[in-house]
Coordinates of C-alpha atoms in Angstrom, one line a residue:
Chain A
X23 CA 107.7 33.7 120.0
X24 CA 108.3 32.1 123.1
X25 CA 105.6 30.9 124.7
X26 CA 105.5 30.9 128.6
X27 CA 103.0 28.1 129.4
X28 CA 103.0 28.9 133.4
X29 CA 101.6 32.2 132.9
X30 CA 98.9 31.1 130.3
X31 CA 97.8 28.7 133.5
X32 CA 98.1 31.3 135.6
X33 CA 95.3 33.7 133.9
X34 CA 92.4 31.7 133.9
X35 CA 91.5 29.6 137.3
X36 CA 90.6 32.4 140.0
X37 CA 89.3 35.5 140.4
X38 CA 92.5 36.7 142.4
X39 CA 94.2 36.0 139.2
X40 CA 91.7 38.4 137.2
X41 CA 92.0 40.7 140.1
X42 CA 96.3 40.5 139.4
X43 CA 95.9 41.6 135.5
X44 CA 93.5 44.3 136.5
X45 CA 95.9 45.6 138.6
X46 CA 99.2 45.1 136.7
X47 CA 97.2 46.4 133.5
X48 CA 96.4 49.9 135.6
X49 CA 99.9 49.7 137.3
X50 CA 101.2 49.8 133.6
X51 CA 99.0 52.5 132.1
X52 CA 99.8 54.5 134.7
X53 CA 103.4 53.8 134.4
X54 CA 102.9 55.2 131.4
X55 CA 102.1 58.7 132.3
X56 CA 105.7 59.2 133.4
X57 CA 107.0 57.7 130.6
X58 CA 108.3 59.3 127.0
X59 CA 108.6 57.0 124.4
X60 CA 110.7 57.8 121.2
X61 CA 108.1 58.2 119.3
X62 CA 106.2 61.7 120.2
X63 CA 102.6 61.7 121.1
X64 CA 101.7 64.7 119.0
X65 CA 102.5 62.0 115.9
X66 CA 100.8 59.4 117.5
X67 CA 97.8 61.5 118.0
X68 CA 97.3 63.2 114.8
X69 CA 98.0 59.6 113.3
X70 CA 95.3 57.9 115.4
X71 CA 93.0 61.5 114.9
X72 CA 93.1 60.1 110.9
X73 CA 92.1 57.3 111.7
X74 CA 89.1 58.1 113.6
X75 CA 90.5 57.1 117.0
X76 CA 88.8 59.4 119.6
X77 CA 90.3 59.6 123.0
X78 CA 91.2 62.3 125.5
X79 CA 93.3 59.8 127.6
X80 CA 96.9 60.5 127.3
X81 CA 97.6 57.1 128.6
X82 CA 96.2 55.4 125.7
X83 CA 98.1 57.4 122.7
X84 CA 101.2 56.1 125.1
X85 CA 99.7 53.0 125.0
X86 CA 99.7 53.0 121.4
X87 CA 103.2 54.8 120.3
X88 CA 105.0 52.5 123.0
X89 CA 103.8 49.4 120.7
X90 CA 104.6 51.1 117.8
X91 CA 107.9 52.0 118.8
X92 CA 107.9 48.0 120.2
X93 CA 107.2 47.2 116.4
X94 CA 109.5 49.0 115.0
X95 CA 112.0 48.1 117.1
X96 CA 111.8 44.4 116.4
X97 CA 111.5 45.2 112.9
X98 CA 114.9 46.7 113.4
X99 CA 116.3 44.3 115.2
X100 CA 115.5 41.2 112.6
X101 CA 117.0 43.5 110.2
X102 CA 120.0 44.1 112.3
X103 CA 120.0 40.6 112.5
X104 CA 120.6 39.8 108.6
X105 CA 122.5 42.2 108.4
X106 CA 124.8 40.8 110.5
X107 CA 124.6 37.1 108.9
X108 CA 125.2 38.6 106.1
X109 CA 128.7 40.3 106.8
X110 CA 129.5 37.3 109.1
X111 CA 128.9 35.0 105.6
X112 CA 131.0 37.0 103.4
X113 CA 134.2 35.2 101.8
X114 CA 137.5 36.0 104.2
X115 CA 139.4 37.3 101.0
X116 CA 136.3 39.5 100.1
X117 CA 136.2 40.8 103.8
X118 CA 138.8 43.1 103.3
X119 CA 137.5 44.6 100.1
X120 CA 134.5 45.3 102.3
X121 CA 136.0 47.0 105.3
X122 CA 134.9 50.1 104.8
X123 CA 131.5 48.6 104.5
X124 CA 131.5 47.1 107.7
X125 CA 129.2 49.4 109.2
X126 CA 125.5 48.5 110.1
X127 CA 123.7 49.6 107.4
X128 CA 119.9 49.5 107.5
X129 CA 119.2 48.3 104.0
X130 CA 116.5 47.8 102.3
X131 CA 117.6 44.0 101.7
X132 CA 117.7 43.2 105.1
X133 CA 114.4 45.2 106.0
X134 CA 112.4 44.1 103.5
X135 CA 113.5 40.2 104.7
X136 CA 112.6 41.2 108.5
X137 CA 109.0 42.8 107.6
X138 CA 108.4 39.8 105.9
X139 CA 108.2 38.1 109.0
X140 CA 105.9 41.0 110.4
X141 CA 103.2 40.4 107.4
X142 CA 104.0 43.1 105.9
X143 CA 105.5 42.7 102.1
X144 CA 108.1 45.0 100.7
X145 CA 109.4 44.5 97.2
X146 CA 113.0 45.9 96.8
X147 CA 112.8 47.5 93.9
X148 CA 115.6 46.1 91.8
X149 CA 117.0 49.3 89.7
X150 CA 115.9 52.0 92.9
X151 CA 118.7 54.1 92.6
X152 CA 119.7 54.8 96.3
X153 CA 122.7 56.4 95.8
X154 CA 125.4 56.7 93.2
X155 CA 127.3 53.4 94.0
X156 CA 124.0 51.6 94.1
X157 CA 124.8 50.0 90.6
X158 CA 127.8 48.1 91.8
X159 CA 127.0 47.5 95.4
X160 CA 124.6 44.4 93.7
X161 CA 127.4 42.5 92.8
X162 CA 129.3 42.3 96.2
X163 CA 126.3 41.9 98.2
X164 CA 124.9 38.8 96.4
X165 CA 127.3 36.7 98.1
Chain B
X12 CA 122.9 58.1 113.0
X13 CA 124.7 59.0 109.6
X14 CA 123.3 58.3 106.4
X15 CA 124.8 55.0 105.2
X16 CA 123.6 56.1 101.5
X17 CA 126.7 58.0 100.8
X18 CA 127.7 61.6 100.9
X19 CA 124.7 62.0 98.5
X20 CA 122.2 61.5 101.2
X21 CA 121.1 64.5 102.1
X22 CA 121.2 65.9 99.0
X23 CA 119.1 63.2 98.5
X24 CA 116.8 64.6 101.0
X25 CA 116.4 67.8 100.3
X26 CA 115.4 66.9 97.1
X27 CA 112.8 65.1 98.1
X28 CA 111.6 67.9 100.6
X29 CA 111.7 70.1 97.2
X30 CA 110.0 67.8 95.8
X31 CA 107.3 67.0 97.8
X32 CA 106.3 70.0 99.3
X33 CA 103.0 70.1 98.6
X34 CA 101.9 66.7 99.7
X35 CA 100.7 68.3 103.2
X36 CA 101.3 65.5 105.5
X37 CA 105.2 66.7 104.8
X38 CA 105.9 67.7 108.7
X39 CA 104.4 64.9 110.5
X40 CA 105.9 62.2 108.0
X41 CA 109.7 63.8 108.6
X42 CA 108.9 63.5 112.3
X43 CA 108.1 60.2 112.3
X44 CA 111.3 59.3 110.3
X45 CA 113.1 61.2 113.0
X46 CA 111.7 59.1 115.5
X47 CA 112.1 55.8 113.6
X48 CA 115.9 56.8 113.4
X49 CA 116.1 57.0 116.8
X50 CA 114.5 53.8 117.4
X51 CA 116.6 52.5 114.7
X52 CA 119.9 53.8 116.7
X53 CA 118.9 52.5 120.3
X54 CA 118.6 49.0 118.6
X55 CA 122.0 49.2 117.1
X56 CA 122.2 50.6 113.6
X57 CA 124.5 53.0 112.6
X58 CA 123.6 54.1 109.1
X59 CA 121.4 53.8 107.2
X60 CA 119.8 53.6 103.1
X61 CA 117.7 56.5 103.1
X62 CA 114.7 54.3 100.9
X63 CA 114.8 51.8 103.9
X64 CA 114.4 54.5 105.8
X65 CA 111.1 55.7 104.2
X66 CA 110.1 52.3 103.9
X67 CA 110.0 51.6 107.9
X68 CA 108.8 55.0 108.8
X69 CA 105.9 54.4 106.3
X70 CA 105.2 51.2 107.4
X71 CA 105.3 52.5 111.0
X72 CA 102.6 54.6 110.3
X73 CA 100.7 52.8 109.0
X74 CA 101.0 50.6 112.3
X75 CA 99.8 53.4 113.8
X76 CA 97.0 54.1 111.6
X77 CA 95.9 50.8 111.4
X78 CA 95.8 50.6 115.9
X79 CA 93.7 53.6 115.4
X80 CA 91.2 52.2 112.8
X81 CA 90.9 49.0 114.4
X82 CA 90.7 50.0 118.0
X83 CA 88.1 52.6 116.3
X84 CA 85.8 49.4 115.0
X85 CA 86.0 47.7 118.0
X86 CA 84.4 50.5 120.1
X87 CA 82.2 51.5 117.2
X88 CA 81.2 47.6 117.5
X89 CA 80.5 48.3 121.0
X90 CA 78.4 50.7 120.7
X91 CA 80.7 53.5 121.7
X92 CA 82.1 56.4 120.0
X93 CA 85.0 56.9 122.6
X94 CA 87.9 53.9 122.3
X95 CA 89.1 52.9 125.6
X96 CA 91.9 50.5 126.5
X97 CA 90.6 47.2 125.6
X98 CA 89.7 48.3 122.1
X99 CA 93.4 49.3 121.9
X100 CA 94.3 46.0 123.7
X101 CA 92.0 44.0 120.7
X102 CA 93.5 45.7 117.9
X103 CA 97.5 45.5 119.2
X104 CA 96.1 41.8 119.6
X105 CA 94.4 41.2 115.7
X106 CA 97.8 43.3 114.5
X107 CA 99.9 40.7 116.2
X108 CA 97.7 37.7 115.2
X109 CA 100.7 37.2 112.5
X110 CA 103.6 37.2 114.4
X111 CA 101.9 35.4 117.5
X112 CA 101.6 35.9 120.8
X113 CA 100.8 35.0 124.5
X114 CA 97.6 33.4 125.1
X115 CA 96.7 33.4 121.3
X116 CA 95.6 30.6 121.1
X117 CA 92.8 31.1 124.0
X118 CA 90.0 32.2 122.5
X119 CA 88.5 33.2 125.7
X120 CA 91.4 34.8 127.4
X121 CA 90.7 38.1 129.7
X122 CA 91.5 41.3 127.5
X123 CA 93.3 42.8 130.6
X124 CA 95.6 39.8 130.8
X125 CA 96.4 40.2 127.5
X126 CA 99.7 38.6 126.4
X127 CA 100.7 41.7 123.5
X128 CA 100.0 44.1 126.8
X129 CA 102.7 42.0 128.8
X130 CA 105.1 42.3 126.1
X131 CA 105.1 46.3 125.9
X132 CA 104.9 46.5 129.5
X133 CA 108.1 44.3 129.3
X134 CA 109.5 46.1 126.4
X135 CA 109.4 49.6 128.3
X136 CA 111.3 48.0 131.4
X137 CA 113.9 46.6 129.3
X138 CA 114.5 49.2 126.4
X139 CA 116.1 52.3 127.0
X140 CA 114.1 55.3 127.6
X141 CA 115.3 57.8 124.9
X142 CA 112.7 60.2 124.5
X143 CA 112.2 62.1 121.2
X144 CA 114.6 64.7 120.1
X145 CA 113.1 67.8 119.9
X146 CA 109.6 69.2 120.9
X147 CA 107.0 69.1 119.0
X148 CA 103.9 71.6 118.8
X149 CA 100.5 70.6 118.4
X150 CA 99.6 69.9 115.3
X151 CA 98.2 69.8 112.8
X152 CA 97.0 73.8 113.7
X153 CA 93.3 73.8 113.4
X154 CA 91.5 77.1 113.6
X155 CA 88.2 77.5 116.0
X156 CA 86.0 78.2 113.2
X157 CA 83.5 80.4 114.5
X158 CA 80.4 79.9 113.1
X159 CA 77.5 82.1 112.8
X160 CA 74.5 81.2 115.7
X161 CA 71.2 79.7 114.4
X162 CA 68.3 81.4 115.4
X163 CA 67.6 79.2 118.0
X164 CA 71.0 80.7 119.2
X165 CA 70.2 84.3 119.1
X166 CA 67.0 83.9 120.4
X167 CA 65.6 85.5 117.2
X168 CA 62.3 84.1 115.9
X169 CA 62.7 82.9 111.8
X170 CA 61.4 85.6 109.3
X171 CA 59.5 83.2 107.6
X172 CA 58.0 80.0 108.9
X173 CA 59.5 77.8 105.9
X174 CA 63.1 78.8 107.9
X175 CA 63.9 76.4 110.4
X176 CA 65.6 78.0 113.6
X177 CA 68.2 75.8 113.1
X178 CA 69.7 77.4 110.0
X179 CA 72.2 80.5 110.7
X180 CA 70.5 83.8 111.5
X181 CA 70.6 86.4 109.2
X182 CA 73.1 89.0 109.2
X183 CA 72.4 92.6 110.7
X184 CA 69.8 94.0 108.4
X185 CA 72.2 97.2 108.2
X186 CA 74.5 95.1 106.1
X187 CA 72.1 94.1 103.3
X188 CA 69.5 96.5 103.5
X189 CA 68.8 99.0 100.9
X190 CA 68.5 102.1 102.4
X191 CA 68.3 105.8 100.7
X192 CA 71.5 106.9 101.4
X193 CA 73.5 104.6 99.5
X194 CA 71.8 105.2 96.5
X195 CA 72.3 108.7 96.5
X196 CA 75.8 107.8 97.4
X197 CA 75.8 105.9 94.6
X198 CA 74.9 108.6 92.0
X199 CA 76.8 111.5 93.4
X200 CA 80.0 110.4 92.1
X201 CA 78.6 110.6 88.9
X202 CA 77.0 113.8 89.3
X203 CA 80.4 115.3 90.7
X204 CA 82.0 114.6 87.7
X205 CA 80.1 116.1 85.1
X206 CA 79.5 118.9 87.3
X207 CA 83.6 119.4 87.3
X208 CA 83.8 118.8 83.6
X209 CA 81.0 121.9 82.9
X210 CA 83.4 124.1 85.2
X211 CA 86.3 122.9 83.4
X212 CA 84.9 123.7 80.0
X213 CA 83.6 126.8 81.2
X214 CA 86.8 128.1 82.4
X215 CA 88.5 126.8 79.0
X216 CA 85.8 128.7 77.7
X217 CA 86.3 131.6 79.2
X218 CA 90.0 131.4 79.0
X219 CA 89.7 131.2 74.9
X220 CA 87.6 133.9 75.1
X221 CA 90.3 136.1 77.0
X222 CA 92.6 135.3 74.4
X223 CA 90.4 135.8 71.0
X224 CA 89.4 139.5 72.7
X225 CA 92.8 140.2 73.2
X226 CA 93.9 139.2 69.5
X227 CA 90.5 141.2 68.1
X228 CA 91.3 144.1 69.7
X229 CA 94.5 144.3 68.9
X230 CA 93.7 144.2 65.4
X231 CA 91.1 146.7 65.5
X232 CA 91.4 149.2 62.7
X233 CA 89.8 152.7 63.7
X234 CA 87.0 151.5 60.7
X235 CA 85.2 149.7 62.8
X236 CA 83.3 151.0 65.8
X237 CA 83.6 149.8 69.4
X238 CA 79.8 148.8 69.0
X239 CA 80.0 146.8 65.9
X240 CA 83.1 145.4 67.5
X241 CA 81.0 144.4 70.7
X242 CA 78.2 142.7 68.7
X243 CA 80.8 141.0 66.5
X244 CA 82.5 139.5 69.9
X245 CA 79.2 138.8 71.6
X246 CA 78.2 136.3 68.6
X247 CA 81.5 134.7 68.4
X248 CA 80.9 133.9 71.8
X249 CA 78.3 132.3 71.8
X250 CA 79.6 130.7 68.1
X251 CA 82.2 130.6 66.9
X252 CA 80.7 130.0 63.3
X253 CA 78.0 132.6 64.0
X254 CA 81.3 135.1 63.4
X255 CA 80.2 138.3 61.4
X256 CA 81.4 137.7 57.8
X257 CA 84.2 139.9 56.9
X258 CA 84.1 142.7 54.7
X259 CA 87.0 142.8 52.1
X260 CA 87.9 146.2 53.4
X261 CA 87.4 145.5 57.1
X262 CA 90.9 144.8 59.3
X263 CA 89.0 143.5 62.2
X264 CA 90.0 139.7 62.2
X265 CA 91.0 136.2 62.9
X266 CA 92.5 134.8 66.2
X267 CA 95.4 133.7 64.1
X268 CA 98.3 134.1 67.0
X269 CA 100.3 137.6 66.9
X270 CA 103.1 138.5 68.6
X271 CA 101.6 140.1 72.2
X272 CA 103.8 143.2 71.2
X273 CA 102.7 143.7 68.1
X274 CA 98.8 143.8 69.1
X275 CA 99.3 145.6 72.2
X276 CA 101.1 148.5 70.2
X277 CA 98.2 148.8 67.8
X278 CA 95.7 148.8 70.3
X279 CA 97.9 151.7 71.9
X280 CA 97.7 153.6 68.5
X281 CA 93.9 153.0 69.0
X282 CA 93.8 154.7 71.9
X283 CA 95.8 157.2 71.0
X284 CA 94.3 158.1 68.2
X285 CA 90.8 157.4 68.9
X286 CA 90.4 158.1 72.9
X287 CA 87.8 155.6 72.5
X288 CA 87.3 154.0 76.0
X289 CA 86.0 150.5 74.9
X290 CA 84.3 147.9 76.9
X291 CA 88.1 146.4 77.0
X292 CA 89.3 148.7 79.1
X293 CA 90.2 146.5 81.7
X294 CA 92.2 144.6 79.1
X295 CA 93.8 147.8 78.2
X296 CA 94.7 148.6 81.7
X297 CA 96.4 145.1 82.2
X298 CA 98.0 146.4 79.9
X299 CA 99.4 149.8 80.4
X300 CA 102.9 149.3 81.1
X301 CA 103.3 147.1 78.0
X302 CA 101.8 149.9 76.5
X303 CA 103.3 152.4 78.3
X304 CA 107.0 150.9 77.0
X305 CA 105.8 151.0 73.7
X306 CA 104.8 154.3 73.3
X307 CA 108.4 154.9 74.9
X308 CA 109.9 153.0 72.5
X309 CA 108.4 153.6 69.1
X310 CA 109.5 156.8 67.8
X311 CA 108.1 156.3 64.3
X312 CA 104.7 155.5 64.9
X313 CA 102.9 156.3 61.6
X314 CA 105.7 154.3 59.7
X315 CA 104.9 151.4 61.5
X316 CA 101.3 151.7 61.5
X317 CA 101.5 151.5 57.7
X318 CA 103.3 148.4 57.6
X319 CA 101.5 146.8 60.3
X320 CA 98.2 147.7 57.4
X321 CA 100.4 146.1 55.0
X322 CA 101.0 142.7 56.9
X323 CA 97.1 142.9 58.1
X324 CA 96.1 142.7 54.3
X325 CA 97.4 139.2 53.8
X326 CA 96.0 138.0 57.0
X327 CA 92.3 138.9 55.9
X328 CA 92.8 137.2 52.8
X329 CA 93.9 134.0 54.3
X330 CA 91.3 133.8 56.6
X331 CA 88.3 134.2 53.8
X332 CA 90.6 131.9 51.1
X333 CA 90.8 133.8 47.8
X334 CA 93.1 132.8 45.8
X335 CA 95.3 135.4 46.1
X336 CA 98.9 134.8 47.1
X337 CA 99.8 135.6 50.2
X338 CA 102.7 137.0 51.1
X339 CA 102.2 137.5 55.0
X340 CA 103.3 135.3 58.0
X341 CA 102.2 136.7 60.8
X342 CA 104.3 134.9 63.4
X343 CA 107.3 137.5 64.0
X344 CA 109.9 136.3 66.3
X345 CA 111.2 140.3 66.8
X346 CA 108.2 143.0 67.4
X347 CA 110.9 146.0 67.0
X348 CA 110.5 148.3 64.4
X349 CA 113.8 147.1 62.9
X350 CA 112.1 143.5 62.1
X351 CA 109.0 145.3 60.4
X352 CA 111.3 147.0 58.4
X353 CA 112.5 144.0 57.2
X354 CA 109.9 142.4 56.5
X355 CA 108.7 145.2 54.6
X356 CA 111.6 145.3 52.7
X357 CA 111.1 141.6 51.6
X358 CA 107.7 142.2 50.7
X359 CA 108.8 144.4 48.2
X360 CA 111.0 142.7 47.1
X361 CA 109.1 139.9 46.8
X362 CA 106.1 141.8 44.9
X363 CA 109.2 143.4 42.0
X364 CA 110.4 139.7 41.7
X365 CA 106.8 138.5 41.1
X366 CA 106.4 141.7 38.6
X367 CA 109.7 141.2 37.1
X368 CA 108.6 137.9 36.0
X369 CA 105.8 138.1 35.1
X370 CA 107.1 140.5 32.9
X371 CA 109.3 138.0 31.7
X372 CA 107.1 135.4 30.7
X373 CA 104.9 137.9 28.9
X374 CA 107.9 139.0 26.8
X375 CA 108.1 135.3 26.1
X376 CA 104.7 134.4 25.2
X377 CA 104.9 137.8 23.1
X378 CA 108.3 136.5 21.5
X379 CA 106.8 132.7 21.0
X380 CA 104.0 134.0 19.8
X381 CA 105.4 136.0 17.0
X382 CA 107.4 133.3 16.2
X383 CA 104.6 131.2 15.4
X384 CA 103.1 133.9 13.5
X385 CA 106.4 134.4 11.2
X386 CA 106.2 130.9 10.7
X387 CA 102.8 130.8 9.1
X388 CA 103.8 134.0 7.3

């Protein structure tokens, strides 16, 4: 991750610093309130209600679904990300063979790889019968 | 956002909704894959492999679940029940510890400066705001349970000092108490019934009665005396094996069915030639117009008295079982006078065919006999 060493500074000297986060931190809860993220509250709440989170405050299950949604957008996007290296890598001659192919798929290949980088291990289960083409797709995509 | 699986896919799906029906977390799981779609879509995927799909909803989940636990521990570790923010700030933080993140390294660093916070708060200005497809309702649907109030609740003091107040009051003593009503309710059912079943059988009774008093007195001969008849009746009500025991020369029999016709016209001959008024009279006068037709009808009235005689024999001798062959069958389809005639005619007949052979056979024995004797002569 990048690291942004002028802000790090910038938290701990004074107390108008402190005063700063306090405020941005309740500017962005509250910004909150007006905003929907993707992935519903009522999902978020019954998730965090298993769990034994208890909270009436709306602005906290926000808080929580808009860093899961954050998550799982950067899980998508490393995915996204092989999935494009690995079309880019393909052979010219093969290229054309794939055209149809040439959509982004979200495969388990590729998301397995990006939640590796997340901690989180996912074995691809090598005869998991996707769909009925998944027994030849293994020898095009090894490339 | 198609399914990159192939045209499969949704089969594919609604198998697995067939499938796993009854796993009960079915509706919020397929909600949270619809929302990772989504997310999915605003990063720039177009399809996708329906297992990868499972495999990041799942796993974003379990994100969720594990903000919720963590968060939960923190405040727990607090000495709260209720989470507030920086609970949720700590765990986001001990979640992210793997992939990094501002100020991580800072042990010390202020909770609401957190770095992780900085990054969703930048992450919501810079995504797209794409809200979920379709609205949801509360769930999952819990039902207020009502319970019952303690006794503490009701104000009611405990029956009993070992009850606590604390424990649910008892129900309204009307619903458990025994009371004297119900038991008689109880038992009347029971009572009903046999009482029906006595009227029942009495009215069978009765009915069977009707029936045998009409066949007796239809078979009365004039021999017999309406008193003697009376008693007679009287004990075969009451029993039915108590019956007088009949004399060989007495007509005054079995319930064996006859033809309605056939009794009613000898009870008419009865009357007519008796003039008796018997306790039956009531009988008799349902009768009349039966009667009345018959008397009309039959012409040759001594004629058929004697045959009726003749078929009465037969009956008398079934009913005591001597071994004597009987001839009769009571049961007449055709009460006419015609029909009797007939019958009588085959009784006779009958009775020369039975003489004629038994003439025959003696002549035989006779004839073998003699034989046997010229033989030893």
């Amino acid at each position: 991750m990048n690291q942004n060493p002028t802000q790090n500074q910038n938290q701990q000297p004074s107390d108008g610093g402190k005063h700063d986060d306090d405020a941005a931190l309740t500017d962005f809860l509250a910004s909150l309130m007006d905003y929907t993220p993707t992935i519903p509250d009522e999902l978020v709440e019954h998730y965090l209600a298993k769990s034994g989170f208890q909270c009436p405050d709306v602005r906290l299950i926000r808080l929580v679904a808009v860093a899961t949604q954050k998550f799982v957008s950067e899980v998508a996007t490393d995915a996204l990300q092989q999935c494009k290296a690995r079309q880019a890598s393909v052979v010219k001659d093969k290229r054309d063979k794939q055209q149809k192919d040439k959509r982004l798929i979200l495969t388990m290949e590729d998301l397995s790889r990006a939640l590796r980088e997340h901690g989180v291990n996912v074995k691809h289960q090598e005869y998991f019968a996707d769909s009925p083409s998944t027994g030849m797709d293994p020898a095009t995509r090894e490339e | 956002m198609t399914n990159g699986g192939g045209e499969s896919g949704r089969e594919h799906e609604q198998h697995n909704r067939m499938q796993r029906i009854s796993s009960g977390d079915e509706f919020a799981k397929s909600i949270a894959k619809i929302a990772v779609v989504q997310v999915c879509e605003i990063v720039g995927f177009q399809t996708f492999q329906l297992s990868a799909l499972e495999t990041l909803s799942d796993v974003a989940v379990q994100y969720i679940h594990n903000i919720g636990k963590t968060a939960h521990l923190y405040a727990n570790l607090a000495g709260r029940v209720e989470c507030n923010v920086f609970d949720i700030i700590q765990g986001l933080e001990d979640l992210g510890v793997v992939q990094g993140f501002i100020g991580a390294s800072d042990v010390d660093h202020c909770l609401a400066s957190s770095g992780t916070v900085r990054e969703i708060a930048q992450y919501v200005t810079e995504t797209e705001h794409i809200p979920f497809a379709y609205s949801i309702p509360q769930f999952p649907v819990v039902k207020d349970r009502k319970l019952t109030p303690s006794f503490w609740q009701r104000g009611v003091e405990t029956p009993g000092e070992h009850i606590p107040s604390w424990l649910p009051a008892f129900p309204e003593s009307h619903t458990y108490a025994q009371s004297p009503i119900s038991n008689e309710r109880a038992i009347e059912p029971h009572t009903d019934m046999i009482e029906q079943e006595k009227q029942q059988r009495n009215v069978e009774r009765s009915l069977y009665n009707l029936q045998r008093r009409l066949l007796c007195n239809g078979l009365e001969g004039p021999s017999v005396g309406p008193e003697d008849a009376d008693k007679a009746k009287q004990a075969r009500e009451s029993n039915p094996f108590l019956a007088t025991p009949l004399q060989y020369g007495e007509t005054e029999v079995s319930h064996v069915a006859l033809p309605a016709k056939l009794s009613s016209e000898a009870t008419a001959r009865n009357v007519v030639a008796e003039n008796h008024v018997l306790n039956q009279s009531s009988l008799l006068e349902t009768f009349a117009p039966a009667i009345e037709a018959v008397k009309s009808g039959s012409c040759e009235s001594e004629e058929g008295r004697k045959e009726i005689l003749l078929n009465r024999r037969p009956i008398v001798q079934f009913k005591v079982g001597t071994a004597k062959k009987s001839f009769g069958t009571t049961f007449h389809s055709s009460p006419h006078n015609k029909g009797f005639q007939k019958t009588d005619s085959w009784f006779e007949r009958e009775n020369e065919k039975d003489v004629k052979k038994r003439r025959a056979e003696k002549i035989l024995k006779d004839s073998m006999e003699n034989q046997e004797e010229l033989a030893e002569l």
